Coordinates of C-alpha atoms in Angstrom, one line a residue:
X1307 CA 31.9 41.3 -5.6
X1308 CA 35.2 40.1 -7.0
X1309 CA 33.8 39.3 -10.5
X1310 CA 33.2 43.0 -11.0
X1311 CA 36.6 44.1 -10.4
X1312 CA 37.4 44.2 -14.4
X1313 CA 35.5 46.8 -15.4
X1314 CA 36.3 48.8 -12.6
X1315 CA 39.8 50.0 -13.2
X1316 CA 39.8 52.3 -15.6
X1317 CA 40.8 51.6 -19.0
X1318 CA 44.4 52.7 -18.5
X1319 CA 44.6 50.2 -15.6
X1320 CA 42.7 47.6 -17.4
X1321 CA 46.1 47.7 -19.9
X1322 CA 48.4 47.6 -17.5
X1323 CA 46.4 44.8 -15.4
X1324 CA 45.9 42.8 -18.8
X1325 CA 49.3 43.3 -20.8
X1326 CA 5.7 52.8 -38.9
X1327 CA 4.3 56.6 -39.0
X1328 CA 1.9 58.9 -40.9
X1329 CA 2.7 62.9 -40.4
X1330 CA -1.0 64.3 -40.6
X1331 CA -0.2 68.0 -39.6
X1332 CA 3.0 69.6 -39.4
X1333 CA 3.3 73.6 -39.0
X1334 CA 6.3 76.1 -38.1
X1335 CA 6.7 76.9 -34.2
X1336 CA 8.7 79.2 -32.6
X1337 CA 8.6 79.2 -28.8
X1338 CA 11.7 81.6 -28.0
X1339 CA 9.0 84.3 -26.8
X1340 CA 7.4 81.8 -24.1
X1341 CA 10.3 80.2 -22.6
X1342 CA 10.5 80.0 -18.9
X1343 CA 13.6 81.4 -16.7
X1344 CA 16.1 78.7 -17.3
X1345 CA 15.4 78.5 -21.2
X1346 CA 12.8 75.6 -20.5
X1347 CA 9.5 74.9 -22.6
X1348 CA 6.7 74.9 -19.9
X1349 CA 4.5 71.5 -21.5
X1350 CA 1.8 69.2 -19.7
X1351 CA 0.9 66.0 -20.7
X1352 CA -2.8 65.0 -21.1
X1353 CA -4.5 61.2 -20.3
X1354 CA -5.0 60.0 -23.4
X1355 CA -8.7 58.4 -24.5
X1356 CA -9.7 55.3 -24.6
X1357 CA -11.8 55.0 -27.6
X1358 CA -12.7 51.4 -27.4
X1359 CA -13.4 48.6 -25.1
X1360 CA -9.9 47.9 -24.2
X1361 CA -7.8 50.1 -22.0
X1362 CA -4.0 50.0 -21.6
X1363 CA -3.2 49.0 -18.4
X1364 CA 0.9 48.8 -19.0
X1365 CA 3.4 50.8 -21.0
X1366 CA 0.9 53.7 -22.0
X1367 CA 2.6 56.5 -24.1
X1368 CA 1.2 58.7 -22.4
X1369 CA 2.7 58.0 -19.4
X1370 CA 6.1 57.2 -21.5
X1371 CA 6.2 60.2 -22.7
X1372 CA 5.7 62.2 -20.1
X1373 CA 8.6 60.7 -18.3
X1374 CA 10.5 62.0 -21.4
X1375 CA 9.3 65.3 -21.0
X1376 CA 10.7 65.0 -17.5
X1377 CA 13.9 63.8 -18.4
X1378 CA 14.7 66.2 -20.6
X1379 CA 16.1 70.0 -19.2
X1380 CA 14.6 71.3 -22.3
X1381 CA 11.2 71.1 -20.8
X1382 CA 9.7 72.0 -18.1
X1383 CA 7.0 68.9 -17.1
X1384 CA 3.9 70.0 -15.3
X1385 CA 2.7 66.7 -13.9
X1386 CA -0.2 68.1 -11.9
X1387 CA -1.6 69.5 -14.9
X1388 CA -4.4 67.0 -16.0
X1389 CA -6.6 69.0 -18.9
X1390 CA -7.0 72.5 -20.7
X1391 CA -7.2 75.8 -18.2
X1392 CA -6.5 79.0 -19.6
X1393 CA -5.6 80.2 -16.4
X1394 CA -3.0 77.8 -15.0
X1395 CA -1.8 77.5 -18.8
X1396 CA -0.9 81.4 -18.6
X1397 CA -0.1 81.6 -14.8
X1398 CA 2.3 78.5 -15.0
X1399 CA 3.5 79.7 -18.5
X1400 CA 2.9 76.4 -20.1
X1401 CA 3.1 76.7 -23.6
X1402 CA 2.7 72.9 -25.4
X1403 CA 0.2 70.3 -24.7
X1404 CA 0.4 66.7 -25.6
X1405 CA -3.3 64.7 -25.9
X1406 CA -4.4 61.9 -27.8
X1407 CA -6.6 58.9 -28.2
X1408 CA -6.5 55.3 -29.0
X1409 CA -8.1 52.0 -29.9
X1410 CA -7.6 48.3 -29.2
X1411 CA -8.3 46.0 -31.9
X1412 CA -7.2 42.5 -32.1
X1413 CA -3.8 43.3 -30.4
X1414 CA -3.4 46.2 -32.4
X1415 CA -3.2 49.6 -30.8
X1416 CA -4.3 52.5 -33.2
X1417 CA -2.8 55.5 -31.5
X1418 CA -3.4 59.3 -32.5
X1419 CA -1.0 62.1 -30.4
X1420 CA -1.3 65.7 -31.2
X1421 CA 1.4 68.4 -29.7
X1422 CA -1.0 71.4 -29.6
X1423 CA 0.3 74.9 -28.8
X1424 CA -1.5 75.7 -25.4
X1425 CA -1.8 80.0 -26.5
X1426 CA -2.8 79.5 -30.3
X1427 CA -5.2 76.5 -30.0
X1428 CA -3.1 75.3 -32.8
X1429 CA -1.8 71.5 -33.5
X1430 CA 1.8 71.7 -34.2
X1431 CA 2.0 67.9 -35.0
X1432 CA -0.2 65.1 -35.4
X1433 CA 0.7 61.3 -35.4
X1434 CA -1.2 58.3 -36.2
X1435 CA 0.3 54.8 -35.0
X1436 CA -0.4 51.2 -35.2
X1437 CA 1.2 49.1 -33.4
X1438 CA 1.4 46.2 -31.3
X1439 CA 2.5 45.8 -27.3
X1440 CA 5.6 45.1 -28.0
X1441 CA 6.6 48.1 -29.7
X1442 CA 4.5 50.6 -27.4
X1443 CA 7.9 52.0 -25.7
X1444 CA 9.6 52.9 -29.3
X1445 CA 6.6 54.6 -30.3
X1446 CA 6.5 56.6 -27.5
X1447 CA 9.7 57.5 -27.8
X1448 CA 9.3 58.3 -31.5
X1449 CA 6.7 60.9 -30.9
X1450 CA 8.8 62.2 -28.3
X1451 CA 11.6 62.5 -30.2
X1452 CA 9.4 64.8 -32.8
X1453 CA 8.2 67.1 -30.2
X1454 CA 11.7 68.2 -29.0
X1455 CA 12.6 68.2 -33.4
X1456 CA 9.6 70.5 -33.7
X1457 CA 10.4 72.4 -30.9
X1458 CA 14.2 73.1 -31.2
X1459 CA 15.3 72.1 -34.3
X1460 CA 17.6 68.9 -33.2
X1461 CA 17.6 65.7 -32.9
X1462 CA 15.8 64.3 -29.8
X1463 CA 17.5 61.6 -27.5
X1464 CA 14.3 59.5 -26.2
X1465 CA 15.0 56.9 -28.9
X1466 CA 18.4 56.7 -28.6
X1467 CA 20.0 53.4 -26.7
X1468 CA 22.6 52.8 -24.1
X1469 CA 25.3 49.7 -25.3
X1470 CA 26.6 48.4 -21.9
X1471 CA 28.9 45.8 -20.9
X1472 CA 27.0 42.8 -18.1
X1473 CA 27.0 39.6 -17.2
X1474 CA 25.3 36.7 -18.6
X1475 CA 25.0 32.8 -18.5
X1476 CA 28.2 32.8 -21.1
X1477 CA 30.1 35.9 -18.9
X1478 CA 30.6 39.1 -20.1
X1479 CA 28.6 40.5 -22.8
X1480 CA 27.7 44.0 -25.1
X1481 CA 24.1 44.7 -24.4
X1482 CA 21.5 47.2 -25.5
X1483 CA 18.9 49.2 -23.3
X1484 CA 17.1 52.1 -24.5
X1485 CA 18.0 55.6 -22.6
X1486 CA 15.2 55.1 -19.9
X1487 CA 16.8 51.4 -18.8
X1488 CA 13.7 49.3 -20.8
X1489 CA 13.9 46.5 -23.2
X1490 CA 17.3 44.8 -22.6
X1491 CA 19.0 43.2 -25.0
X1492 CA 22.1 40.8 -25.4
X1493 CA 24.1 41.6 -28.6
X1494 CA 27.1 39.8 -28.5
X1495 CA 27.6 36.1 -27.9
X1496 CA 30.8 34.7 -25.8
X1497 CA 32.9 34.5 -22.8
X1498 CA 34.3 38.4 -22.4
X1499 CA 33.3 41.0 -24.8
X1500 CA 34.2 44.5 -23.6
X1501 CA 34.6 48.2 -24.5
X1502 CA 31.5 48.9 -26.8
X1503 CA 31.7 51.7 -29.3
X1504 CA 28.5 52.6 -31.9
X1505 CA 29.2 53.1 -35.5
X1506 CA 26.3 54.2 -38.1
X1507 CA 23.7 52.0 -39.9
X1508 CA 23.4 49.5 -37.4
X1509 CA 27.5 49.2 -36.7
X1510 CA 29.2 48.0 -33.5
X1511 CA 32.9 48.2 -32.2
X1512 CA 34.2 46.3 -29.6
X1513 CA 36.8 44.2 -27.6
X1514 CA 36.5 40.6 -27.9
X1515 CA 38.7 37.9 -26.3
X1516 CA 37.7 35.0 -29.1
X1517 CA 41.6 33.9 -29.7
X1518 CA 42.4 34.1 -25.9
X1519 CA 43.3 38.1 -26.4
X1520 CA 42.4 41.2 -26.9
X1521 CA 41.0 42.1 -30.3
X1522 CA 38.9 44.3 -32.0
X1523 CA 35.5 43.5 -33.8
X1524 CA 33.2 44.7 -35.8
X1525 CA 29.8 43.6 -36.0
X1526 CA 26.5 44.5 -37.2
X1527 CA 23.6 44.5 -35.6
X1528 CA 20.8 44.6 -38.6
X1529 CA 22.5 41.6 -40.6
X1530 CA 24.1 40.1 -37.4
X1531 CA 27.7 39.8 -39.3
X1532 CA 30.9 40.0 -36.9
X1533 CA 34.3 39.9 -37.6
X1534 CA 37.6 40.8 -36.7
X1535 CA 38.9 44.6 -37.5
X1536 CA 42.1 44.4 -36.1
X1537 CA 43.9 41.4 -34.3
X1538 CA 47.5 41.5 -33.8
X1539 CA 49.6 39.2 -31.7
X1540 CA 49.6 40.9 -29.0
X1541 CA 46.3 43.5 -27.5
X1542 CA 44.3 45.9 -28.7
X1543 CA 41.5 48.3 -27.1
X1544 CA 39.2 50.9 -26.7
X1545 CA 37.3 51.8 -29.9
X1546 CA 36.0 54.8 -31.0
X1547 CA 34.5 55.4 -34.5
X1548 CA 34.4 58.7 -36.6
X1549 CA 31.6 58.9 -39.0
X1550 CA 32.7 62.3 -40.7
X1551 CA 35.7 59.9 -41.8
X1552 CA 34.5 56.3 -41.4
X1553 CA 37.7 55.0 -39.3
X1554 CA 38.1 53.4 -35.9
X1555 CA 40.7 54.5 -33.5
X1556 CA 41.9 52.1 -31.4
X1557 CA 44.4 51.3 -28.8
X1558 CA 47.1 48.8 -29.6
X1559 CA 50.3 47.0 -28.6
X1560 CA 51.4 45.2 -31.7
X1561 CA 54.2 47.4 -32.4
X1562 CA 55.2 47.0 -28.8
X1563 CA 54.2 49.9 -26.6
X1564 CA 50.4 50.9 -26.6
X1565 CA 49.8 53.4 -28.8
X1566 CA 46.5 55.1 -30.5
X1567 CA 45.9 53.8 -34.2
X1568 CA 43.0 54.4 -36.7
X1569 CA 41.7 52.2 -39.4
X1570 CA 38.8 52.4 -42.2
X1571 CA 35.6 50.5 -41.0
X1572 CA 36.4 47.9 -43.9
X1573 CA 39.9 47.1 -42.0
X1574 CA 42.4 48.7 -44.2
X1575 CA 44.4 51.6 -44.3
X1576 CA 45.7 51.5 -40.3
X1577 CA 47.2 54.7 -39.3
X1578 CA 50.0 55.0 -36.5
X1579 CA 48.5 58.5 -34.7
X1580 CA 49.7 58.8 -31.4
X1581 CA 52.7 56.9 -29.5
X1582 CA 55.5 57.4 -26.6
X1583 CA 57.6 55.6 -24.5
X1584 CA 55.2 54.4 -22.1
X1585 CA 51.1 53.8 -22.8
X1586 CA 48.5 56.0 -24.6
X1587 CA 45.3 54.3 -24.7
X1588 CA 41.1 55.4 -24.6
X1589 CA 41.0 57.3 -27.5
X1590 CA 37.3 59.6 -28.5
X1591 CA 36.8 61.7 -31.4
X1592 CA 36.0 65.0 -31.2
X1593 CA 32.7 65.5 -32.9
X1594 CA 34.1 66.7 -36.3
X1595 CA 36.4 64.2 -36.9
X1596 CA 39.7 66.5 -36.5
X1597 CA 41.2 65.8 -33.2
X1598 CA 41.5 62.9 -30.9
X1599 CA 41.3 63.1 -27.1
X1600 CA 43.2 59.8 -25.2
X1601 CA 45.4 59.0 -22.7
X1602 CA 48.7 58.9 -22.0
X1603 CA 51.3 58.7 -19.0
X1604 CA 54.1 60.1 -21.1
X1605 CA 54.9 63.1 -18.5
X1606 CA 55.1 60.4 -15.9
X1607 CA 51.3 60.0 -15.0
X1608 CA 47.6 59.5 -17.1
X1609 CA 46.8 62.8 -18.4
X1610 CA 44.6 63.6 -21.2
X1611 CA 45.8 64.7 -24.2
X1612 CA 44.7 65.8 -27.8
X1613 CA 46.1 64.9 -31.6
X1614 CA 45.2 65.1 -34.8
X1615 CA 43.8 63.1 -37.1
X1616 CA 46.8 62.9 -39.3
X1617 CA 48.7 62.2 -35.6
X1618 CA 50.7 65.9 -35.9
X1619 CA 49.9 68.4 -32.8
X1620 CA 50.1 66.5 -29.9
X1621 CA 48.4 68.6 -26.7
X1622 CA 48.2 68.1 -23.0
X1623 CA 45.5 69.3 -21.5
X1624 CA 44.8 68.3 -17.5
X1625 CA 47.3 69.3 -15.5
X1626 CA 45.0 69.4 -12.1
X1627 CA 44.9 65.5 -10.6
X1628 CA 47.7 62.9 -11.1
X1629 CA 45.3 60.3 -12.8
X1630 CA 42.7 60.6 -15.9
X1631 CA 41.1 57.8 -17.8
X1632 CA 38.3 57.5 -20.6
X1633 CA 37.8 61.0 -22.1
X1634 CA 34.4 61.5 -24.4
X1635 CA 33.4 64.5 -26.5
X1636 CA 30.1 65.8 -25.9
X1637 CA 28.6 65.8 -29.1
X1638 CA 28.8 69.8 -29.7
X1639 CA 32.1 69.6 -29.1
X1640 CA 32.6 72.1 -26.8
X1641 CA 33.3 69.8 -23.5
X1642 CA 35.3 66.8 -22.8
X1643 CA 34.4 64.2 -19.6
X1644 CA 36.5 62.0 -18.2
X1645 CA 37.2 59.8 -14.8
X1646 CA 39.6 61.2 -12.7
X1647 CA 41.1 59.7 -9.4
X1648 CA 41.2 62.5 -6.4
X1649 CA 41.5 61.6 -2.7
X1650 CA 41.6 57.8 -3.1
X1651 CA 38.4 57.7 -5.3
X1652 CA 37.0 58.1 -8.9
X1653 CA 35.0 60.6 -9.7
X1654 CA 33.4 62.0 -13.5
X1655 CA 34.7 65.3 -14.4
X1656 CA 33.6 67.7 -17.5
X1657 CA 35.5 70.5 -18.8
X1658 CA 36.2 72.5 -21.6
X1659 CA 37.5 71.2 -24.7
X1660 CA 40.9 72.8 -23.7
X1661 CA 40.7 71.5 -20.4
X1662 CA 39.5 74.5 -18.1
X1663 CA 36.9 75.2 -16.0
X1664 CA 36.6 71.8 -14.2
X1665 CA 33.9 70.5 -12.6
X1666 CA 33.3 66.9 -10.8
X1667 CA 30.0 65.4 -11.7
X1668 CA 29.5 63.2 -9.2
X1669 CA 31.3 64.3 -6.1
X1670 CA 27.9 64.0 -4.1
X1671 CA 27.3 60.2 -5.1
X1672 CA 28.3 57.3 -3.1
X1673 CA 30.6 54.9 -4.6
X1674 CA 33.4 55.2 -7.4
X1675 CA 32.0 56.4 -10.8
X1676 CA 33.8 55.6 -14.3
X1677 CA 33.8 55.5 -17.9
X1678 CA 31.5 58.5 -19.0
X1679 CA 29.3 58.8 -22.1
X1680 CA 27.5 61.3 -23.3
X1681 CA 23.9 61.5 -24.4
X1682 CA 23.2 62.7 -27.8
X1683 CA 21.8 66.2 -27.3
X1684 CA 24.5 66.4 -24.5
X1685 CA 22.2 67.1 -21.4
X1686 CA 23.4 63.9 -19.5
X1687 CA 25.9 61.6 -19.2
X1688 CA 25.8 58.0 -18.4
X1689 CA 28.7 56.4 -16.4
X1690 CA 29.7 53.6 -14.7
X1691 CA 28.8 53.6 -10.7
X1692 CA 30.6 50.7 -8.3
X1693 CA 28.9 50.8 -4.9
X1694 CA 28.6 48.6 -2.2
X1695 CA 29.9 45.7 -4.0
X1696 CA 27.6 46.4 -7.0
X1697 CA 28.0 48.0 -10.6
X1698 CA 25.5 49.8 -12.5
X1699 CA 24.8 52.3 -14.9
X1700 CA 23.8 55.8 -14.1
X1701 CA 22.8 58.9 -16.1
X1702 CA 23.5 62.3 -14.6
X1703 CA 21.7 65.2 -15.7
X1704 CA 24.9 68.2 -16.5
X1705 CA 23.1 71.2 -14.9
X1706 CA 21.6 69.8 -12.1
X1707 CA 23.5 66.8 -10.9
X1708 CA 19.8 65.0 -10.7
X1709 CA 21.1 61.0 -11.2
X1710 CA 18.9 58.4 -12.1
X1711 CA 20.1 54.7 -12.2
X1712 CA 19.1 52.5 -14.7
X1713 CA 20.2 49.2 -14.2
X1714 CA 20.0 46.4 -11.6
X1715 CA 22.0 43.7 -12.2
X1716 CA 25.1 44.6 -10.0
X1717 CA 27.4 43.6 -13.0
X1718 CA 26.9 46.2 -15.7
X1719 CA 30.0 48.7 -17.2
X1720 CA 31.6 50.6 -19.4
X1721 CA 28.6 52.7 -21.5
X1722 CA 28.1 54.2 -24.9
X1723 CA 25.2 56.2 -25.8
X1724 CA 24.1 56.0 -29.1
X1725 CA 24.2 59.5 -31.0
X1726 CA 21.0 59.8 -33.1
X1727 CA 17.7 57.2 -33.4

């Protein structure tokens, strides 16, 4: 589909183109001793009761979370596994159970889930909820979110969301899906609104074409304020915002070539930090907040390089393919993906932080595959697939390669993955 095309390029060619809860129990776990092989807690899932006269017959958290459990390489889901046997618990080395029990009442759910610790008969955790239909999805994500806290000490990624870039009735929009493709949501308002990047409390970044051009906003998604961070006469691109220092890097040509810049969240202070002769563009902080990764064709052709935050220490680091675009930090720090063009098609890569020990993500997927984002514990990355004359978003689990696509539309692009709840 021709209408596709503009979120299909690449950043870099994209420039050149455009010129409620209640904690009942709570007790220490330790489950290093009763991991399986590959590192993995071995957990099942129980039905959960119906307690009243009303069953749930859509979006049941059990059923949610299980999926979770699934998703995540940190577990190891035992589907089969219906109730309580000592025997397959110990055989299959199944350590945690999930159960619970609920009640309908005037279209309230009251929801009670337990994580119980299968060898101890012990509750690790115990929730109560009350909610209604509508929020039956962020529960279950909530609870699923404390199991993996509980059991590893870090912040869980069910309840995290995906901001994409699709089509609507106006043209391109920002939207906002949680991490499992469910309950869409439009969060920008106009004809082309591009490049999405999360800030903190509620804070969005993005490219917005209001004046006819390339600028960049800021909005807020809890007060629903928007306004313009940066708008020059000529373009700017790519956000990326660091928390540790509460600036937004950003691509932009009004100094003539297209070179990386920073500025405070409040719009001041802009920083010149990277800039040649020819374009650097698709800047990502690292993690910490003391280097950027971006891209820039100054040796002749899009490589990815690194700089500081003060813009000293410039460092190339591919040297293996002729063209790189969108680099992203996962959020330990430790690896780097990126789109790469090999053999006439695009392709997600990772690497190390220093750029060794390549590997292609998605070399056994059809299509062309772009624009990489990591997921907040760093066990998947969602990217951008173009296919058969359709674009969607796809998430890509790093150990195994299993991909899972998440939206339908044909039109969607360019992700960001929240980091955090």
């Amino acid at each position: 589909m021709k209408e596709n095309r503009v979120i299909t390029s690449g950043l870099y060619a994209l420039w050149v183109l455009l010129l409620s809860s209640v904690v009942v129990i709570a007790r220490e776990v330790h489950v290093e001793s009763r991991m399986l092989e590959d590192d993995a807690v071995g957990i099942a899932v129980f039905p959960f009761e119906n307690r009243g006269d009303i069953s749930l017959t859509e979006n049941r958290p059990d059923e949610i979370m299980a999926a979770n459990m699934d998703f995540s390489p940190r577990f190891r889901y035992f589907e089969s596994v219906q109730e309580f046997d000592t025997l397959v618990f110990q055989d299959s080395l199944i350590a945690m159970y999930l159960d619970g029990y609920y009640r309908i009442e005037n279209d309230t759910i009251d929801l009670t889930v337990r994580l119980v610790d299968a060898f101890r008969d012990d509750v690790i955790q115990q929730r109560r909820y009350r909610y209604t239909a509508t929020g039956a999805r962020r529960v279950a994500h909530r609870f699923s979110d404390t199991v993996y806290e509980r059991l590893f000490g870090e912040t869980g990624p069910f309840s995290s969301y995906i901001y994409y870039v699709d089509r609507d009735e106006r043209g391109r929009n920002i939207f906002r899906i949680d991490y499992d493709g469910h309950n869409q949501r439009v969060v920008t308002r106009g004809e082309l609104n591009i490049m999405p990047a999360f800030g903190v409390e509620g804070d969005l970044f993005w490219i917005g074409y209001e004046r006819g051009k390339a600028d960049l906003y800021a909005g807020n998604l809890r007060d629903g304020t928007r306004k313009p961070l940066f708008a020059s006469r000529r373009v700017e691109s790519s956000p990326s915002y660091c928390p540790s220092s509460d600036r937004v890097a950003f691509a932009s040509s009004h100094r003539g070539s297209m070179d990386i810049y920073s500025i405070r969240r409040d719009g001041t202070g802009l920083r010149h930090l990277a800039h040649s002769p020819g374009i650097d563009i698709a800047p990502s902080w690292s993690p910490n907040g003391y280097r950027l990764a971006f891209i820039s064709d100054r040796s002749g052709t899009p490589q990815i390089y690194t700089v500081t935050r003060d813009g000293e220490s410039v460092e190339r680091i591919t040297y293996g393919g002729t063209y790189y675009d969108s680099p992203a930090w996962s959020p330990q720090g430790d690896y780097l993906a990126y789109t790469s063009r090999r053999d006439g098609r695009f392709d997600v890569f990772m690497s190390a932080a220093d750029g060794s020990g390549e590997v292609n993500l998605t070399k056994e997927l059809p299509g062309n595959h772009q624009y990489p984002s990591w997921s907040p514990d760093g066990a998947h990355v969602a990217f951008q697939t173009q296919h058969a004359g359709a674009s969607n978003i796809w998430l890509i689990r790093v150990e195994d390669g299993a991909a899972v696509k998440i939206t339908t539309s044909g039109s969607g692009g360019m992700p960001a993955w929240t980091r955090g709840n």
